mmCIF file of C-alpha atoms in Angstrom:
data_model
loop_
_atom_site.group_PDB
_atom_site.id
_atom_site.type_symbol
_atom_site.label_atom_id
_atom_site.label_comp_id
_atom_site.label_asym_id
_atom_site.label_seq_id
_atom_site.Cartn_x
_atom_site.Cartn_y
_atom_site.Cartn_z
ATOM 1 C CA UNK S 897 126.599 107.173 109.610
ATOM 2 C CA UNK S 898 125.827 109.949 112.087
ATOM 3 C CA UNK S 899 127.002 113.392 111.002
ATOM 4 C CA UNK S 900 128.984 115.501 113.427
ATOM 5 C CA UNK S 901 126.904 118.445 112.222
ATOM 6 C CA UNK S 902 123.676 116.942 113.593
ATOM 7 C CA UNK S 903 122.561 117.940 117.081
ATOM 8 C CA UNK S 904 121.828 114.895 119.224
ATOM 9 C CA UNK S 905 121.033 115.526 122.893
ATOM 10 C CA UNK S 906 122.913 113.383 125.420
ATOM 11 C CA UNK S 907 119.717 111.682 126.597
ATOM 12 C CA UNK S 908 118.658 110.474 123.140
ATOM 13 C CA UNK S 909 118.982 106.747 122.420
ATOM 14 C CA UNK S 910 120.054 105.842 118.911
ATOM 15 C CA UNK S 911 119.847 102.253 117.608
ATOM 16 C CA UNK S 912 122.161 100.322 115.327
ATOM 17 C CA UNK S 913 122.858 101.204 111.694
ATOM 18 C CA UNK S 914 121.054 104.558 111.952
ATOM 19 C CA UNK S 915 121.885 107.293 109.435
ATOM 20 C CA UNK S 916 121.518 110.880 110.638
ATOM 21 C CA UNK S 917 122.386 113.634 108.157
ATOM 22 C CA UNK S 918 123.790 117.109 108.938
ATOM 23 C CA UNK S 919 121.583 119.668 110.683
ATOM 24 C CA UNK S 920 119.093 117.168 112.086
ATOM 25 C CA UNK S 921 117.914 118.113 115.601
ATOM 26 C CA UNK S 922 117.167 115.378 118.148
ATOM 27 C CA UNK S 923 116.155 116.195 121.729
ATOM 28 C CA UNK S 924 116.518 114.294 125.014
ATOM 29 C CA UNK S 925 113.988 111.556 125.792
ATOM 30 C CA UNK S 926 113.956 110.370 122.166
ATOM 31 C CA UNK S 927 114.408 106.766 121.056
ATOM 32 C CA UNK S 928 115.299 105.961 117.440
ATOM 33 C CA UNK S 929 115.257 102.283 116.483
ATOM 34 C CA UNK S 930 117.659 100.360 114.267
ATOM 35 C CA UNK S 931 118.081 101.097 110.541
ATOM 36 C CA UNK S 932 116.296 104.463 110.553
ATOM 37 C CA UNK S 933 117.313 107.273 108.180
ATOM 38 C CA UNK S 934 116.986 110.870 109.386
ATOM 39 C CA UNK S 935 117.535 113.428 106.612
ATOM 40 C CA UNK S 936 118.812 117.025 107.051
ATOM 41 C CA UNK S 937 116.723 119.596 108.944
ATOM 42 C CA UNK S 938 114.504 117.004 110.600
ATOM 43 C CA UNK S 939 113.439 117.780 114.188
ATOM 44 C CA UNK S 940 112.610 114.906 116.548
ATOM 45 C CA UNK S 941 111.304 116.277 119.816
ATOM 46 C CA UNK S 942 111.261 114.852 123.337
ATOM 47 C CA UNK S 943 108.810 112.072 124.041
ATOM 48 C CA UNK S 944 109.181 110.462 120.604
ATOM 49 C CA UNK S 945 109.796 106.708 120.473
ATOM 50 C CA UNK S 946 110.476 105.340 117.021
ATOM 51 C CA UNK S 947 110.794 101.721 115.850
ATOM 52 C CA UNK S 948 113.082 100.363 113.167
ATOM 53 C CA UNK S 949 113.475 101.148 109.492
ATOM 54 C CA UNK S 950 111.719 104.523 109.401
ATOM 55 C CA UNK S 951 112.681 107.223 106.870
ATOM 56 C CA UNK S 952 112.176 110.849 107.878
ATOM 57 C CA UNK S 953 112.696 113.483 105.169
ATOM 58 C CA UNK S 954 113.698 117.148 105.299
ATOM 59 C CA UNK S 955 111.886 119.660 107.504
ATOM 60 C CA UNK S 956 109.639 117.088 109.150
ATOM 61 C CA UNK S 957 108.884 117.563 112.866
ATOM 62 C CA UNK S 958 108.039 114.488 114.943
ATOM 63 C CA UNK S 959 106.811 114.864 118.515
ATOM 64 C CA UNK S 960 105.926 118.538 118.119
ATOM 65 C CA UNK S 961 104.221 120.116 121.116
ATOM 66 C CA UNK S 962 100.437 119.631 120.806
ATOM 67 C CA UNK S 963 98.453 122.552 119.426
ATOM 68 C CA UNK S 964 95.938 122.242 122.231
ATOM 69 C CA UNK S 965 95.246 124.903 124.861
ATOM 70 C CA UNK S 966 94.844 122.138 127.453
ATOM 71 C CA UNK S 967 98.514 121.211 127.169
ATOM 72 C CA UNK S 968 100.512 122.808 129.989
ATOM 73 C CA UNK S 969 103.989 121.731 128.939
ATOM 74 C CA UNK S 970 104.028 118.319 130.622
ATOM 75 C CA UNK S 971 106.001 115.417 129.176
ATOM 76 C CA UNK S 972 103.864 113.441 126.705
ATOM 77 C CA UNK S 973 104.472 110.806 124.042
ATOM 78 C CA UNK S 974 104.489 110.038 120.359
ATOM 79 C CA UNK S 975 104.999 106.333 119.608
ATOM 80 C CA UNK S 976 105.925 105.297 116.053
ATOM 81 C CA UNK S 977 106.204 101.738 114.751
ATOM 82 C CA UNK S 978 108.355 100.310 111.973
ATOM 83 C CA UNK S 979 109.100 101.147 108.329
ATOM 84 C CA UNK S 980 107.085 104.340 108.038
ATOM 85 C CA UNK S 981 107.961 107.005 105.474
ATOM 86 C CA UNK S 982 107.554 110.662 106.474
ATOM 87 C CA UNK S 983 108.171 112.878 103.456
ATOM 88 C CA UNK S 984 109.069 116.567 103.574
ATOM 89 C CA UNK S 985 107.313 119.051 105.885
ATOM 90 C CA UNK S 986 105.263 116.501 107.820
ATOM 91 C CA UNK S 987 104.261 117.417 111.393
ATOM 92 C CA UNK S 988 103.122 114.882 113.997
ATOM 93 C CA UNK S 989 102.154 116.202 117.444
ATOM 94 C CA UNK S 990 102.648 114.268 120.656
ATOM 95 C CA UNK S 991 99.763 113.757 123.106
ATOM 96 C CA UNK S 992 98.137 116.472 125.185
ATOM 97 C CA UNK S 993 98.116 114.680 128.554
ATOM 98 C CA UNK S 994 100.644 112.394 130.214
ATOM 99 C CA UNK S 995 98.237 109.444 130.183
ATOM 100 C CA UNK S 996 97.565 109.840 126.446
ATOM 101 C CA UNK S 997 99.543 108.903 123.378
ATOM 102 C CA UNK S 998 99.774 109.820 119.733
ATOM 103 C CA UNK S 999 100.436 106.534 117.961
ATOM 104 C CA UNK S 1000 101.594 105.680 114.447
ATOM 105 C CA UNK S 1001 101.654 102.012 113.429
ATOM 106 C CA UNK S 1002 103.722 100.308 110.746
ATOM 107 C CA UNK S 1003 104.442 100.900 107.047
ATOM 108 C CA UNK S 1004 102.444 104.081 106.664
ATOM 109 C CA UNK S 1005 103.253 106.663 103.991
ATOM 110 C CA UNK S 1006 102.939 110.373 104.814
ATOM 111 C CA UNK S 1007 103.286 112.549 101.714
ATOM 112 C CA UNK S 1008 104.543 116.137 101.785
ATOM 113 C CA UNK S 1009 102.787 118.557 104.117
ATOM 114 C CA UNK S 1010 100.713 116.064 106.116
ATOM 115 C CA UNK S 1011 99.786 117.013 109.700
ATOM 116 C CA UNK S 1012 98.721 114.474 112.332
ATOM 117 C CA UNK S 1013 97.488 116.148 115.514
ATOM 118 C CA UNK S 1014 97.668 115.195 119.190
ATOM 119 C CA UNK S 1015 96.343 111.855 120.481
ATOM 120 C CA UNK S 1016 95.417 110.556 117.037
ATOM 121 C CA UNK S 1017 95.885 106.826 116.419
ATOM 122 C CA UNK S 1018 96.986 105.581 112.994
ATOM 123 C CA UNK S 1019 97.078 101.838 112.346
ATOM 124 C CA UNK S 1020 99.093 100.182 109.525
ATOM 125 C CA UNK S 1021 99.499 100.611 105.736
ATOM 126 C CA UNK S 1022 97.765 103.999 105.589
ATOM 127 C CA UNK S 1023 98.557 106.439 102.758
ATOM 128 C CA UNK S 1024 98.158 110.167 103.472
ATOM 129 C CA UNK S 1025 98.065 112.276 100.310
ATOM 130 C CA UNK S 1026 99.714 115.681 99.928
ATOM 131 C CA UNK S 1027 98.629 118.247 102.493
ATOM 132 C CA UNK S 1028 96.148 116.050 104.352
ATOM 133 C CA UNK S 1029 95.369 117.333 107.861
ATOM 134 C CA UNK S 1030 94.031 115.128 110.649
ATOM 135 C CA UNK S 1031 92.854 116.842 113.837
ATOM 136 C CA UNK S 1032 93.245 115.590 117.406
ATOM 137 C CA UNK S 1033 91.819 112.421 118.954
ATOM 138 C CA UNK S 1034 91.036 110.755 115.613
ATOM 139 C CA UNK S 1035 91.342 107.079 114.683
ATOM 140 C CA UNK S 1036 92.593 105.966 111.265
ATOM 141 C CA UNK S 1037 92.272 102.231 110.781
ATOM 142 C CA UNK S 1038 94.492 100.073 108.566
ATOM 143 C CA UNK S 1039 94.828 100.357 104.766
ATOM 144 C CA UNK S 1040 93.008 103.692 104.436
ATOM 145 C CA UNK S 1041 93.894 105.857 101.431
ATOM 146 C CA UNK S 1042 93.575 109.651 101.642
ATOM 147 C CA UNK S 1043 93.892 111.650 98.438
ATOM 148 C CA UNK S 1044 95.409 115.137 98.555
ATOM 149 C CA UNK S 1045 94.083 117.973 100.669
ATOM 150 C CA UNK S 1046 91.740 116.025 102.927
ATOM 151 C CA UNK S 1047 90.749 117.654 106.239
ATOM 152 C CA UNK S 1048 89.585 115.407 109.089
ATOM 153 C CA UNK S 1049 87.973 117.094 112.101
ATOM 154 C CA UNK S 1050 88.611 116.026 115.700
ATOM 155 C CA UNK S 1051 87.323 112.726 117.141
ATOM 156 C CA UNK S 1052 86.491 111.286 113.700
ATOM 157 C CA UNK S 1053 87.121 107.601 112.938
ATOM 158 C CA UNK S 1054 88.096 106.424 109.465
ATOM 159 C CA UNK S 1055 87.279 102.744 108.940
ATOM 160 C CA UNK S 1056 89.776 100.298 107.492
ATOM 161 C CA UNK S 1057 90.260 99.840 103.717
ATOM 162 C CA UNK S 1058 88.275 102.985 102.945
ATOM 163 C CA UNK S 1059 89.244 105.725 100.523
ATOM 164 C CA UNK S 1060 88.729 109.474 100.869
ATOM 165 C CA UNK S 1061 88.944 111.476 97.643
ATOM 166 C CA UNK S 1062 90.762 114.792 97.230
ATOM 167 C CA UNK S 1063 89.740 117.930 99.091
ATOM 168 C CA UNK S 1064 87.066 116.286 101.230
ATOM 169 C CA UNK S 1065 86.264 117.694 104.678
ATOM 170 C CA UNK S 1066 85.127 115.096 107.217
ATOM 171 C CA UNK S 1067 83.296 115.718 110.493
ATOM 172 C CA UNK S 1068 81.574 112.316 110.905
ATOM 173 C CA UNK S 1069 82.802 108.741 110.902
ATOM 174 C CA UNK S 1070 83.676 107.027 107.613
ATOM 175 C CA UNK S 1071 82.750 103.309 107.798
ATOM 176 C CA UNK S 1072 85.178 100.625 106.561
ATOM 177 C CA UNK S 1073 85.487 99.413 102.943
ATOM 178 C CA UNK S 1074 83.830 102.428 101.306
ATOM 179 C CA UNK S 1075 84.679 105.479 99.177
ATOM 180 C CA UNK S 1076 83.922 108.912 100.668
ATOM 181 C CA UNK S 1077 83.734 111.834 98.272
ATOM 182 C CA UNK S 1078 82.437 115.401 97.649
ATOM 183 C CA UNK S 1079 81.616 118.302 99.958
ATOM 184 C CA UNK S 1080 79.424 117.813 101.916
ATOM 185 C CA UNK S 1081 81.008 114.397 102.181
ATOM 186 C CA UNK S 1082 78.888 111.437 101.060
ATOM 187 C CA UNK S 1083 79.013 107.689 100.541
ATOM 188 C CA UNK S 1084 80.104 106.834 96.975
ATOM 189 C CA UNK S 1085 80.038 103.054 97.012
ATOM 190 C CA UNK S 1086 82.225 100.188 98.121
ATOM 191 C CA UNK S 1087 86.001 100.476 97.664
ATOM 192 C CA UNK S 1088 86.057 97.562 95.220
ATOM 193 C CA UNK S 1089 89.474 98.247 93.698
ATOM 194 C CA UNK S 1090 91.258 98.002 97.038
ATOM 195 C CA UNK S 1091 89.247 94.992 98.158
ATOM 196 C CA UNK S 1092 89.969 93.127 94.921
ATOM 197 C CA UNK S 1093 93.673 93.980 95.023
ATOM 198 C CA UNK S 1094 93.870 92.586 98.560
ATOM 199 C CA UNK S 1095 92.338 89.284 97.472
ATOM 200 C CA UNK S 1096 88.788 89.752 98.729
ATOM 201 C CA UNK S 1097 86.407 87.478 96.835
ATOM 202 C CA UNK S 1098 83.560 88.756 94.677
ATOM 203 C CA UNK S 1099 81.126 87.004 97.020
ATOM 204 C CA UNK S 1100 82.401 88.897 100.059
ATOM 205 C CA UNK S 1101 82.423 92.204 98.156
ATOM 206 C CA UNK S 1102 78.756 91.599 97.326
ATOM 207 C CA UNK S 1103 78.030 90.984 100.999
ATOM 208 C CA UNK S 1104 79.712 94.303 101.877
ATOM 209 C CA UNK S 1105 77.727 96.086 99.167
ATOM 210 C CA UNK S 1106 74.478 94.559 100.426
ATOM 211 C CA UNK S 1107 75.258 95.683 103.966
ATOM 212 C CA UNK S 1108 75.824 99.250 102.854
ATOM 213 C CA UNK S 1109 72.747 99.185 100.639
ATOM 214 C CA UNK S 1110 70.760 98.649 103.829
ATOM 215 C CA UNK S 1111 72.690 101.348 105.713
ATOM 216 C CA UNK S 1112 72.800 104.099 103.085
ATOM 217 C CA UNK S 1113 69.840 103.420 100.798
ATOM 218 C CA UNK S 1114 67.259 102.069 103.193
ATOM 219 C CA UNK S 1115 64.473 104.162 104.687
ATOM 220 C CA UNK S 1116 65.423 103.393 108.294
ATOM 221 C CA UNK S 1117 67.714 104.725 110.994
ATOM 222 C CA UNK S 1118 71.285 103.491 111.286
ATOM 223 C CA UNK S 1119 70.228 101.567 114.391
ATOM 224 C CA UNK S 1120 67.568 99.677 112.449
ATOM 225 C CA UNK S 1121 69.925 99.207 109.509
ATOM 226 C CA UNK S 1122 72.434 97.502 111.825
ATOM 227 C CA UNK S 1123 69.769 94.992 112.852
ATOM 228 C CA UNK S 1124 68.879 94.404 109.206
ATOM 229 C CA UNK S 1125 72.538 93.771 108.352
ATOM 230 C CA UNK S 1126 72.749 91.219 111.155
ATOM 231 C CA UNK S 1127 69.592 89.487 109.919
ATOM 232 C CA UNK S 1128 70.022 89.663 106.144
ATOM 233 C CA UNK S 1129 73.751 89.660 105.325
ATOM 234 C CA UNK S 1130 75.782 86.444 105.748
ATOM 235 C CA UNK S 1131 78.173 86.556 108.693
ATOM 236 C CA UNK S 1132 81.884 87.058 108.091
ATOM 237 C CA UNK S 1133 84.779 89.124 109.363
ATOM 238 C CA UNK S 1134 83.944 92.024 107.040
ATOM 239 C CA UNK S 1135 80.282 92.095 108.058
ATOM 240 C CA UNK S 1136 81.305 91.882 111.709
ATOM 241 C CA UNK S 1137 83.715 94.797 111.221
ATOM 242 C CA UNK S 1138 80.959 96.907 109.652
ATOM 243 C CA UNK S 1139 78.488 96.182 112.445
ATOM 244 C CA UNK S 1140 81.058 96.800 115.171
ATOM 245 C CA UNK S 1141 82.083 100.115 113.613
ATOM 246 C CA UNK S 1142 78.508 101.333 113.242
ATOM 247 C CA UNK S 1143 77.543 100.274 116.758
ATOM 248 C CA UNK S 1144 80.445 102.207 118.279
ATOM 249 C CA UNK S 1145 80.020 105.495 116.412
ATOM 250 C CA UNK S 1146 79.592 108.582 118.582
ATOM 251 C CA UNK S 1147 79.538 111.277 115.910
ATOM 252 C CA UNK S 1148 77.324 109.399 113.472
ATOM 253 C CA UNK S 1149 78.373 108.405 109.972
ATOM 254 C CA UNK S 1150 78.694 110.279 106.703
ATOM 255 C CA UNK S 1151 75.606 110.822 104.581
ATOM 256 C CA UNK S 1152 74.284 108.930 101.539
ATOM 257 C CA UNK S 1153 73.271 112.226 99.864
#
């Protein structure tokens, strides 16, 4: 069902079995995949490409012009995967430059008032709590959970299967599989509840905990801690992910304090 009271520009491409409610606004150069639901007062701006099965609730704006002084009005992109839920008043900006891209993966849940800024990359199965704000050029890896009111500064990376508690402000990288809490933000242990619910064995969880004991509770630099992890913690995909994340940090990681 597509309401006659919705505005759909002639250049927009709408897939099969799409529901668009009255007063939705869809610009040219927009692609909406099959089985999407667009609720009233949603705005989908040019440059947005959306996969199948997404739900977009009232007053959300997808593909908003980037809030970046370097943007000069050129055509840029927001690419969205499948089966995401964007609740009310969510804003996702498209990229700043034509060779960039804001990207949202699959099956993510954006609660009310979330803002994802230009050129940020979100992987799959991420939950963004109420009012969480993510600045430009960030990376959010799969299965991250943000509680309400989190603020993530630009260029920060959030490692997969981590959790950030409510109201935290983040300006450095959050490694995978951990809990980040407090202000100033600090390491608060391994995210055991999520790891266990996803079927991770107790043995592997212990390996992760041992790796982070070396990183956060040792008396060495992160560089030396990485070498210790390689030498002392049994190899596995989780250990490899930790080492790779730490080796590629540019901002440094959150504190143990």
